[in-house]
mmCIF file of C-alpha atoms in Angstrom:
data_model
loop_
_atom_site.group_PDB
_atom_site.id
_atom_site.type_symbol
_atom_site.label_atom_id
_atom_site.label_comp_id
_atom_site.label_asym_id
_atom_site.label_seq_id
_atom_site.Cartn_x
_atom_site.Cartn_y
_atom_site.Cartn_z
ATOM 1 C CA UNK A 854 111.221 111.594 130.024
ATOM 2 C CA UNK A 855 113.047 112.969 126.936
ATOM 3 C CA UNK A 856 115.463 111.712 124.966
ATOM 4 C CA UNK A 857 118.177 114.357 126.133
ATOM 5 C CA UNK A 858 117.032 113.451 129.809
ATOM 6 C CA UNK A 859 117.549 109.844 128.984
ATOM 7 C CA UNK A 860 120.875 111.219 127.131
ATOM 8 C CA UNK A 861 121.977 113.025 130.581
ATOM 9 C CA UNK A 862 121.249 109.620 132.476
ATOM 10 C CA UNK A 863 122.867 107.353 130.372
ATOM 11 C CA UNK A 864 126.039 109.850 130.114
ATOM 12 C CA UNK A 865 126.220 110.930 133.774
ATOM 13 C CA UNK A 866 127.384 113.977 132.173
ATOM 14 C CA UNK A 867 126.883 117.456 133.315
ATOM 15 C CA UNK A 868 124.308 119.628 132.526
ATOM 16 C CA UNK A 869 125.801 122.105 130.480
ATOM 17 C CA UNK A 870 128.074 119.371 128.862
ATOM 18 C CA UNK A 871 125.228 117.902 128.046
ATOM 19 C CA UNK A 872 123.770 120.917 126.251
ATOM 20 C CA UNK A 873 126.592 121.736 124.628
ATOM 21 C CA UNK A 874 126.252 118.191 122.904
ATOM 22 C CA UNK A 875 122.708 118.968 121.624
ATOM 23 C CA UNK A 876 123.663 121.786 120.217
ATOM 24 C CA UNK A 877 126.341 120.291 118.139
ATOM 25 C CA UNK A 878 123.882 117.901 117.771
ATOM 26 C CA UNK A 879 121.313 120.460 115.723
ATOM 27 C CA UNK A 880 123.803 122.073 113.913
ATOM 28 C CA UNK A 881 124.724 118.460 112.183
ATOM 29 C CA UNK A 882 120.578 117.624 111.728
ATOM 30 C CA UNK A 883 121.390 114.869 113.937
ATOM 31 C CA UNK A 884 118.753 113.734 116.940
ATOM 32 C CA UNK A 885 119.691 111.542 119.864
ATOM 33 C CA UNK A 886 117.276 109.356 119.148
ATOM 34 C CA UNK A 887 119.222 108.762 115.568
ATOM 35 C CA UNK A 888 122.264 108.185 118.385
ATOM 36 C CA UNK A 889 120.334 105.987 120.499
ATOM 37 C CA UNK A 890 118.953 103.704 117.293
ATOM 38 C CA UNK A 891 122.101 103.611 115.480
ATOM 39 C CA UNK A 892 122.370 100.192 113.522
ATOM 40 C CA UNK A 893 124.702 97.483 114.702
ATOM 41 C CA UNK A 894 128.414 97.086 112.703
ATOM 42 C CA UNK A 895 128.221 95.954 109.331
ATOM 43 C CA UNK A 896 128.654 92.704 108.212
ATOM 44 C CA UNK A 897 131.979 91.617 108.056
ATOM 45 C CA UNK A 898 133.481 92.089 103.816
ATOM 46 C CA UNK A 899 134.812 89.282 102.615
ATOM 47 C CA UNK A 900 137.606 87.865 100.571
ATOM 48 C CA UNK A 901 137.534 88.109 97.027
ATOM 49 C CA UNK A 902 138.111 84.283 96.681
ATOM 50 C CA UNK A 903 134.889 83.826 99.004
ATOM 51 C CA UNK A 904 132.863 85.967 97.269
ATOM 52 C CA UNK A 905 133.241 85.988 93.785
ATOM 53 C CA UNK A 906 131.587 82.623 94.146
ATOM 54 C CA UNK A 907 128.414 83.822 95.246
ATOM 55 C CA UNK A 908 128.113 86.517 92.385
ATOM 56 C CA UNK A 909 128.660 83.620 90.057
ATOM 57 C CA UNK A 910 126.065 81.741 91.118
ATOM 58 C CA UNK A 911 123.592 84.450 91.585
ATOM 59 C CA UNK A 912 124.175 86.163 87.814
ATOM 60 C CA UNK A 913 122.748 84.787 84.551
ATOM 61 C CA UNK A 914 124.564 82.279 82.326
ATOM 62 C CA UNK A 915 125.609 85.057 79.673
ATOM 63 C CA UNK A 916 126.820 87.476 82.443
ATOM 64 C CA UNK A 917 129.285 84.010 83.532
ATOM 65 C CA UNK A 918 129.948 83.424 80.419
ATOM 66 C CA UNK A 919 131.100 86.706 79.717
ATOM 67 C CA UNK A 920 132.961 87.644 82.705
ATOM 68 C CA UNK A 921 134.112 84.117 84.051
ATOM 69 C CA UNK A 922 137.588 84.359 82.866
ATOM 70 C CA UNK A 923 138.104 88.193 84.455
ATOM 71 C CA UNK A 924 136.433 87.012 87.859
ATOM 72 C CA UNK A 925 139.393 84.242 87.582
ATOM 73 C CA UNK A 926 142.000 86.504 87.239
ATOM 74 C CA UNK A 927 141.055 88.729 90.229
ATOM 75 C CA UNK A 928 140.874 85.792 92.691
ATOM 76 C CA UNK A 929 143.945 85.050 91.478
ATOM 77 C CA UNK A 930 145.400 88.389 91.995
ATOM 78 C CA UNK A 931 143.215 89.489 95.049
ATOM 79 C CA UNK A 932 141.529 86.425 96.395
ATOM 80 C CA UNK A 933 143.392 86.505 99.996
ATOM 81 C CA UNK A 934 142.464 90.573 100.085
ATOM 82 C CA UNK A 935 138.743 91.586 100.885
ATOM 83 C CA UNK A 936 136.631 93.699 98.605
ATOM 84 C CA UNK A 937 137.428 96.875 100.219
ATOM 85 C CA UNK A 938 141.312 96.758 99.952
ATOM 86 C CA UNK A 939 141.699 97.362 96.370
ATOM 87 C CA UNK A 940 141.779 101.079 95.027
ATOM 88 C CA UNK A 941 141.217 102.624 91.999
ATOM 89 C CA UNK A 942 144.756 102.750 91.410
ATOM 90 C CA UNK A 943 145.301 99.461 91.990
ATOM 91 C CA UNK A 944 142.353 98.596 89.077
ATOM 92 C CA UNK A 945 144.133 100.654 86.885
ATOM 93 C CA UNK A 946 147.597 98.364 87.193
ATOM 94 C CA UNK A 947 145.673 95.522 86.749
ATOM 95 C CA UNK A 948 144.291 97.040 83.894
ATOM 96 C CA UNK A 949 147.320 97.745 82.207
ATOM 97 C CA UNK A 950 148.782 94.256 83.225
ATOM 98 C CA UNK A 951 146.230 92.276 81.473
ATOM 99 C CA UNK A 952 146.010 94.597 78.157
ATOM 100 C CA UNK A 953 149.696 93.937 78.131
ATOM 101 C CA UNK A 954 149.210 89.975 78.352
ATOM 102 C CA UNK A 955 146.405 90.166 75.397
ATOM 103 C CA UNK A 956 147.014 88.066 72.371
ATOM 104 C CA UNK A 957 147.619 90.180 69.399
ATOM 105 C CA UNK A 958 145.462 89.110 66.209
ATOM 106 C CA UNK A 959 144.070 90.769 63.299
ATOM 107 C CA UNK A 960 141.710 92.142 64.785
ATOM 108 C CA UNK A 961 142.914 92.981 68.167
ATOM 109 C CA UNK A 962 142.145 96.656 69.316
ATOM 110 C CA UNK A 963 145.312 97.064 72.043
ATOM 111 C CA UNK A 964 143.683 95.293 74.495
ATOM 112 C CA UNK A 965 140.570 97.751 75.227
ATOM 113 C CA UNK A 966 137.900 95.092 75.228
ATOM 114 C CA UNK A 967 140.048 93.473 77.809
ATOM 115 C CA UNK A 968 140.391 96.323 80.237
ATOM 116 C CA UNK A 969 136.436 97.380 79.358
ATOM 117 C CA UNK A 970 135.537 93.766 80.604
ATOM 118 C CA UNK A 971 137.412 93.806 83.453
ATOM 119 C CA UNK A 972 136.178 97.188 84.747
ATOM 120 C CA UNK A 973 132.676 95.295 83.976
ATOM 121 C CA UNK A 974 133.640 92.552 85.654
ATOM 122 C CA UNK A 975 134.624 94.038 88.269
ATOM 123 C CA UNK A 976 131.813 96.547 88.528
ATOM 124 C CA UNK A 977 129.440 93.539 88.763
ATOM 125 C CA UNK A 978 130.850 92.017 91.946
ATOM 126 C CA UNK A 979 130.656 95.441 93.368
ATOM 127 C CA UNK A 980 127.321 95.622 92.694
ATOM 128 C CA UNK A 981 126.199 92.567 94.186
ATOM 129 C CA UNK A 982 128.326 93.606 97.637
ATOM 130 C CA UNK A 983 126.226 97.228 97.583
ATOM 131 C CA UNK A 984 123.157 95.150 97.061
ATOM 132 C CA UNK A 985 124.116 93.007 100.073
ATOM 133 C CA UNK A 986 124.544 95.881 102.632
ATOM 134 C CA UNK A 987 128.528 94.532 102.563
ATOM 135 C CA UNK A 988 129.706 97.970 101.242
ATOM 136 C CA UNK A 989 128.239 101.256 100.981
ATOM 137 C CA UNK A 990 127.615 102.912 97.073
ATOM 138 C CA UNK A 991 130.551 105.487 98.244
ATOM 139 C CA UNK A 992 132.855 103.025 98.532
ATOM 140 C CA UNK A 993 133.107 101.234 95.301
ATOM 141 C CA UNK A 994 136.425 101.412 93.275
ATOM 142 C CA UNK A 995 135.445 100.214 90.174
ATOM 143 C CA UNK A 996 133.128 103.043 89.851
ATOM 144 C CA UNK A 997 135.689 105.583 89.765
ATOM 145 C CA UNK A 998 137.682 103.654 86.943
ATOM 146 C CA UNK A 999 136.659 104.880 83.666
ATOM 147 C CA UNK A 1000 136.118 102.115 81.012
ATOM 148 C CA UNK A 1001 138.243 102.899 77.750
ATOM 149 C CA UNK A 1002 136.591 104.963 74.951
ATOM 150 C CA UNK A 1003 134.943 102.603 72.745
ATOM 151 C CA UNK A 1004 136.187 102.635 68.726
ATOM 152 C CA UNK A 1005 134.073 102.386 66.015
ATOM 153 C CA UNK A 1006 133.425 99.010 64.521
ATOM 154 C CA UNK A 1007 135.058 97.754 61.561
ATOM 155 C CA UNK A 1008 131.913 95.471 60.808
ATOM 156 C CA UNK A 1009 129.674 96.191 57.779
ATOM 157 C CA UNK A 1010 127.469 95.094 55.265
ATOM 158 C CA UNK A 1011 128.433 92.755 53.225
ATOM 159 C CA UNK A 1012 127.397 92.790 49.149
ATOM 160 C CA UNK A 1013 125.862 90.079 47.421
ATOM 161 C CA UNK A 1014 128.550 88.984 45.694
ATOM 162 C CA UNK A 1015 130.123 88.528 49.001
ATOM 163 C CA UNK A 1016 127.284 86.834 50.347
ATOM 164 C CA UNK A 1017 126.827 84.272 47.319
ATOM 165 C CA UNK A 1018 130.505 83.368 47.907
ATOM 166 C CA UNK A 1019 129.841 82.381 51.328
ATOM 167 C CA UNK A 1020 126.887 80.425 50.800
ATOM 168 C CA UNK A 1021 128.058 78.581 47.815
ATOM 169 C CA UNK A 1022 131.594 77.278 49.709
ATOM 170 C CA UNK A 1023 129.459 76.747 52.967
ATOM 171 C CA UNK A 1024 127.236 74.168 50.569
ATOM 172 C CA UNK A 1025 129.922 72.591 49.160
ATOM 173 C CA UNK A 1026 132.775 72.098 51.653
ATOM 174 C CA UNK A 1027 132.645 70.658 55.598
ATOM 175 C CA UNK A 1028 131.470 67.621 56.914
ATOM 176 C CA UNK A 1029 127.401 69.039 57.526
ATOM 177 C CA UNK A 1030 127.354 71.428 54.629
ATOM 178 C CA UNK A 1031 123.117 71.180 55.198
ATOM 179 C CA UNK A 1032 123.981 72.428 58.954
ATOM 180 C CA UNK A 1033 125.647 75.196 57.657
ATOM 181 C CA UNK A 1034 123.493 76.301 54.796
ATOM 182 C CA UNK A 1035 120.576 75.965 57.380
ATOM 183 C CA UNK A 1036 122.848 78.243 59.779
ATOM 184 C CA UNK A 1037 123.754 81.423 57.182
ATOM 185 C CA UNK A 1038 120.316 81.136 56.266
ATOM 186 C CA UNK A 1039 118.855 81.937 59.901
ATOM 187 C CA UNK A 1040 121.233 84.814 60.567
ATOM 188 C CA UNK A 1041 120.562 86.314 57.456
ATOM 189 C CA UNK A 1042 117.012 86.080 57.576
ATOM 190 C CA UNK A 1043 116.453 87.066 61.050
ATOM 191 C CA UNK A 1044 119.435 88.751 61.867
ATOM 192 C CA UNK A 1045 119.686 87.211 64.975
ATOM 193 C CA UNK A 1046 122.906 86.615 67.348
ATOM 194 C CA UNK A 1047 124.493 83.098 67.876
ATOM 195 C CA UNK A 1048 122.934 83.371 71.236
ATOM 196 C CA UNK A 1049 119.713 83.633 70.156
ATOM 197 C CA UNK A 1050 120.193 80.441 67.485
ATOM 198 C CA UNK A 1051 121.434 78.277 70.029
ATOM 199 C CA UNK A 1052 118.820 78.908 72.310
ATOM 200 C CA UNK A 1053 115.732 78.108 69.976
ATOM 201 C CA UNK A 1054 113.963 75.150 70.806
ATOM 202 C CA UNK A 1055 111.198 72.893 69.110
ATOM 203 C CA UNK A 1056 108.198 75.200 70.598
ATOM 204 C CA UNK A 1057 109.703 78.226 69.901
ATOM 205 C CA UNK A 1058 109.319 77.361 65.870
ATOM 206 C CA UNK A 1059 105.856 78.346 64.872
ATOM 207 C CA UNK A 1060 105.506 76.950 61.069
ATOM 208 C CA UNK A 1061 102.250 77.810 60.343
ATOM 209 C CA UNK A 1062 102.686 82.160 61.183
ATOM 210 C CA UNK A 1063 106.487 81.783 60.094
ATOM 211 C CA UNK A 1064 108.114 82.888 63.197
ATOM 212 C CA UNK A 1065 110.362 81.888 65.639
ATOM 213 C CA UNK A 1066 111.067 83.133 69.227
ATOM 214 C CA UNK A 1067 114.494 84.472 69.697
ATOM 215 C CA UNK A 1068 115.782 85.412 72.955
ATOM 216 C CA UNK A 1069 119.049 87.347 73.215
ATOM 217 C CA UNK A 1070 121.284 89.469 75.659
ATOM 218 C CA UNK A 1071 119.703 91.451 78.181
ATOM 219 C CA UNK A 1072 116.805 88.798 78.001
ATOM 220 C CA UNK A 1073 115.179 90.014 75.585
ATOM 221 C CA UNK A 1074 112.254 87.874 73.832
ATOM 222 C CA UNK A 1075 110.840 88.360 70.561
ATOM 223 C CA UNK A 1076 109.020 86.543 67.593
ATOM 224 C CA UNK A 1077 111.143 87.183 64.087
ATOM 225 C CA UNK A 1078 109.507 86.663 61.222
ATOM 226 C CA UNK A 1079 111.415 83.784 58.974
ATOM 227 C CA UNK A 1080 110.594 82.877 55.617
ATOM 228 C CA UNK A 1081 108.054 79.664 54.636
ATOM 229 C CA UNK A 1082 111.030 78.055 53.028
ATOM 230 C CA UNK A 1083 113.111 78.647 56.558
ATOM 231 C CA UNK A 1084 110.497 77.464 58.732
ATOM 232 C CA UNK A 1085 109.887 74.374 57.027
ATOM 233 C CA UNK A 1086 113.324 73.551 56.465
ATOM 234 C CA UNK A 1087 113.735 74.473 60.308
ATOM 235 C CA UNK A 1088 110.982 71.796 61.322
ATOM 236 C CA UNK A 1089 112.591 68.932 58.919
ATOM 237 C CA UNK A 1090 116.248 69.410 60.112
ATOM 238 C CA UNK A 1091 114.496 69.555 63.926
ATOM 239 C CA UNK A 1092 112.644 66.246 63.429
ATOM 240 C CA UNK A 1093 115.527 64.355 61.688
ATOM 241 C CA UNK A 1094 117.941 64.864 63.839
ATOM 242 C CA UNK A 1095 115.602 63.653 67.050
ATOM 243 C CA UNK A 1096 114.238 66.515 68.330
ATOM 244 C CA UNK A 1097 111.166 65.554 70.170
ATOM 245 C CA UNK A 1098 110.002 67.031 73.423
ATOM 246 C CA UNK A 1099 109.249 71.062 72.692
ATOM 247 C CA UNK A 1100 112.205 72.098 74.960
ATOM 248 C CA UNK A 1101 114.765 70.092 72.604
ATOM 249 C CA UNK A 1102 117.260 72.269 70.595
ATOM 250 C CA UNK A 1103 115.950 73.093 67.218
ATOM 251 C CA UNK A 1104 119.783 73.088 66.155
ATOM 252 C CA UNK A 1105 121.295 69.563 66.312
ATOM 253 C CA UNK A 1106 124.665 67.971 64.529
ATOM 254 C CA UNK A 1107 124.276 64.765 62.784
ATOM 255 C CA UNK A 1108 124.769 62.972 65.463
ATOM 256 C CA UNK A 1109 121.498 64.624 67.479
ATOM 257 C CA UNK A 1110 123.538 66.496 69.964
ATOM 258 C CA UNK A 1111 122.587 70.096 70.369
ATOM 259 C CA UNK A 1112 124.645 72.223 68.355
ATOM 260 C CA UNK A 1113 127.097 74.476 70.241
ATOM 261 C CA UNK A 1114 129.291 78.234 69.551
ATOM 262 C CA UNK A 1115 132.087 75.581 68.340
ATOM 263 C CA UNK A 1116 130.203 74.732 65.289
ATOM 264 C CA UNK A 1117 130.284 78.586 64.193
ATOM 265 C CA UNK A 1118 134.163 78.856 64.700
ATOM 266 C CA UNK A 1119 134.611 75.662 62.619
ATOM 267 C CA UNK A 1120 132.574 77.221 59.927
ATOM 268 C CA UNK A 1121 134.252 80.329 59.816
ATOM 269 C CA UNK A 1122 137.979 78.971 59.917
ATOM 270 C CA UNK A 1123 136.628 76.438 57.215
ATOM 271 C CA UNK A 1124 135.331 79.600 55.209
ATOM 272 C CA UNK A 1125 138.712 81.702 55.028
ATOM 273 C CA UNK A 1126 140.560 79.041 53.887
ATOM 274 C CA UNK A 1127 138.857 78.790 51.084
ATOM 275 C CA UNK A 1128 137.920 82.688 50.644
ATOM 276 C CA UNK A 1129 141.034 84.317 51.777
ATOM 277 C CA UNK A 1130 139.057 88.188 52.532
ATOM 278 C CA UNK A 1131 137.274 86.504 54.938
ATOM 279 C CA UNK A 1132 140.199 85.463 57.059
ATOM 280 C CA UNK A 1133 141.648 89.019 56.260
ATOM 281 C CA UNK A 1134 138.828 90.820 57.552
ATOM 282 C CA UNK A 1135 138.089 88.511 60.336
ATOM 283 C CA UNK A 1136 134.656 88.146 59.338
ATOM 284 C CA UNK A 1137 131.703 86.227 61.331
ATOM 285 C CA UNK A 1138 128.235 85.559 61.804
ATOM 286 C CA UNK A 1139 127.385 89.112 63.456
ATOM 287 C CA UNK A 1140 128.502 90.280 59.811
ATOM 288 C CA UNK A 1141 125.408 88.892 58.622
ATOM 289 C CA UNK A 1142 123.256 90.932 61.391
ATOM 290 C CA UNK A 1143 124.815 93.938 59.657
ATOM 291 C CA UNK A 1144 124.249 92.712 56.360
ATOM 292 C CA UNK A 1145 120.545 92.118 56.804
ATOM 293 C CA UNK A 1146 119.794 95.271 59.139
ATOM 294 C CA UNK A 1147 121.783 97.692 56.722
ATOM 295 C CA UNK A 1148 119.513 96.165 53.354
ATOM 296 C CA UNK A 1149 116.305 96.395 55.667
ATOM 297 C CA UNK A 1150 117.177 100.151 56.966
ATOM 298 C CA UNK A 1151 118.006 101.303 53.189
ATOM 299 C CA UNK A 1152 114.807 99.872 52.004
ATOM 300 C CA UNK A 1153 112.174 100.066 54.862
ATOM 301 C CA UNK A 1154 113.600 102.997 56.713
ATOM 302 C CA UNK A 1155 115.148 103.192 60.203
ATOM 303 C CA UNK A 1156 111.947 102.160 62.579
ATOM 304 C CA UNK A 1157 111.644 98.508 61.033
ATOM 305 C CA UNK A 1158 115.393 97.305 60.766
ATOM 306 C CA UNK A 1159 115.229 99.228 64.466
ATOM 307 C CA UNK A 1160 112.675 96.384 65.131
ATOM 308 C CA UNK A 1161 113.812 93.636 62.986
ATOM 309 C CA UNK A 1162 117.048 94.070 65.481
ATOM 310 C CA UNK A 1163 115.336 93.626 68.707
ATOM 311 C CA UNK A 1164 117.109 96.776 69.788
ATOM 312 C CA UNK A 1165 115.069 98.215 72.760
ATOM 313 C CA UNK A 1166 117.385 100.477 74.717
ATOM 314 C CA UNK A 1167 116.455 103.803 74.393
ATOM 315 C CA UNK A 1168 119.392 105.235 75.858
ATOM 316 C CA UNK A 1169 120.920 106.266 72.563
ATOM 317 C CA UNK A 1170 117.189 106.714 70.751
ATOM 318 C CA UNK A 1171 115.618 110.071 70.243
ATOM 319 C CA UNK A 1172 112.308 110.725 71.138
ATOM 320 C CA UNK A 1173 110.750 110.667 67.921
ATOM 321 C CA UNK A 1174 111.255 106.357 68.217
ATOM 322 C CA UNK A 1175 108.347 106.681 70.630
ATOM 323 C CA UNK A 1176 106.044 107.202 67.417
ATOM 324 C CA UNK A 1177 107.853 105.380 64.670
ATOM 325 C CA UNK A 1178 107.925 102.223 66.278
ATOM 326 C CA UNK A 1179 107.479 98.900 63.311
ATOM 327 C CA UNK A 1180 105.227 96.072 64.214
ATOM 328 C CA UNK A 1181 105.624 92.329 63.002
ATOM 329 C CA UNK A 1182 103.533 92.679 60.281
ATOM 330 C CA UNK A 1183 106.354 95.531 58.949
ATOM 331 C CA UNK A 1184 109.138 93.184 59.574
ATOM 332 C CA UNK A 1185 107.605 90.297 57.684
ATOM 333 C CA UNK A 1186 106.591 92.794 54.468
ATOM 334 C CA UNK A 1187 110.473 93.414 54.694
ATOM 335 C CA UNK A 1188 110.923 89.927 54.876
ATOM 336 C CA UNK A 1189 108.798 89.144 52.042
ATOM 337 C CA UNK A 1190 110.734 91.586 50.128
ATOM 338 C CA UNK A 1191 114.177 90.328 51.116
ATOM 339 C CA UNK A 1192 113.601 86.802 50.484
ATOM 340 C CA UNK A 1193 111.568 87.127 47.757
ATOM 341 C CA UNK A 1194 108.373 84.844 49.137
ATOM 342 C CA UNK A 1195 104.807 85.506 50.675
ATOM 343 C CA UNK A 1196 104.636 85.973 54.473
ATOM 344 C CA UNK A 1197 101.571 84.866 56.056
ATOM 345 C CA UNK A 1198 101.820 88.234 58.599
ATOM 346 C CA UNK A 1199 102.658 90.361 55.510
ATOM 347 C CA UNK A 1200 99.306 89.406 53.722
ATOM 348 C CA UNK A 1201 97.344 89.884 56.931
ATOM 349 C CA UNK A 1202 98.542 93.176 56.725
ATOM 350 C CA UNK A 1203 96.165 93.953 53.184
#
């Protein structure tokens, strides 16, 4: 039997009724077998307050982190409304409600990191419902809500004299001034984020190559070259401060707790009080990442601060990256440059 006869018994239709279905049928490129197999309903959407939740739980610690505070605000806005109520309109408003309720500092930008987090935020919970069969690709608002155009930054490199200033009051003021020397001298060396600093442990320190593993957003994982001086400094401050076990923190306060993101805004604060420009120019540790990468791109050229950086999206690269790419023995001749000492990886290099 075919599948229009089964069609015309399941119907009871007529005939001709019945043809005049397939043919509607064949001009849409639709089969009755498609009809016949249809999937059941999908499942039911849910709240906002029920499912926001779930994407929490099922996202990395940095993604929380970063859009914890935005997921809040929608289930307190929306968390009675399911996830295919809101429009794009209604993004918009909410948009413009929190860039209206943003604090206004120095260096605030009118709210645009705001709305572009929210819009991520947001995005991300879509995402995860798409993923989960709860709502088709089609029907996601967030998508059609354009994140604001992103400025320039106002970050830059920062000169030596600016630099010596900053180490010398870090050395002589606050309660761990041996913390904080240790700290300036890790960014600047390796260029790395907080996030990657906080995250090193005691086997990610190799002391006899002068590296450390870093891993950063977007999981990224790399040895960095340090310095000899670093690294051993590195192990000392590790060991006195009762790091054992290879998955202890490297970074620990006095008292042998781990060392957490508050330690960097006590430093800073603590810094422009006593040098005024850098209260005025709200500068911080991801100054020092420019710092280092700017002196590394002058001297060594574009592929090896590319490197020393970690960077690895290729998005905004040109092709000719493909061939120019800098190995760890380039970063640590930079490094040996920099800071002025030998690098085990450097001399390998002869």
């Amino acid at each position: 039997m075919s599948s229009y006869d089964a069609l015309r018994l399941d119907t009871g239709h007529h005939p001709a009724e019945v043809e005049a279905a397939r043919l509607v049928l064949t001009r849409m490129g639709i089969s009755p077998e498609e009809l016949v197999n249809t999937p059941g309903h999908r499942k039911t959407v849910p709240v906002f307050a029920e499912y926001v939740p779930r994407v929490a739980e099922a996202v990395s610690v940095g993604t929380s982190r970063a859009y914890r505070s935005y997921w809040n605000r929608v289930v307190r806005e929306w968390g009675e409304r399911r996830l295919d109520e809101p429009t794009p309109s209604e993004i918009r408003r909410l948009a413009e409600h929190i860039r209206g309720q943003v604090v206004h500092r120095r260096n605030t930008r009118g709210g645009r990191c705001a709305v572009e987090h929210l819009i991520a935020a947001l995005r991300c919970i879509y995402s995860h419902a798409v993923a989960d069969g709860l709502l088709d690709e089609a029907d996601n608002p967030a998508l059609r809500v354009r994140k604001p155009r992103r400025l320039p930054s106002t970050r830059r490199g920062l000169s030596d004299e600016s630099m010596s200033a900053i180490n010398r009051v870090a050395g002589q003021t606050g309660n761990d001034p041996m913390l904080d020397t240790l700290l300036l001298r890790l960014h600047t060396e390796t260029a790395c984020r907080r996030g990657g600093a906080l995250a090193l442990t005691l086997a990610d320190l190799d002391e006899t190559q002068c590296v450390v593993l870093l891993r950063e957003k977007n999981d990224t994982v790399r040895w960095q070259p340090v310095s000899p001086t670093l690294a051993r400094h590195l192990r000392d401050h590790a060991e006195q401060r009762g790091a054992e076990t290879s998955d202890d923190a490297l970074l620990r306060y006095r008292s042998g707790k781990p060392l957490t993101r508050r330690r960097y805004d006590h430093l800073w604060h603590r810094l422009g009080q006593h040098l005024p420009w850098v209260a005025t120019q709200q500068i911080s540790t991801h100054w020092l990442r420019h710092t280092t990468l700017t002196w590394v791109e002058r001297h060594f050229g574009y592929a090896t601060a590319r490197a020393w950086a970690g960077h690895t999206d290729s998005s905004h690269a040109s092709a000719t990256t493909t061939y120019i790419r800098a190995d760890l023995a380039d970063i640590a001749t930079a490094l040996a440059a920099l800071t002025g000492e030998q690098h085990p990886l450097a001399e390998s290099r002869k």
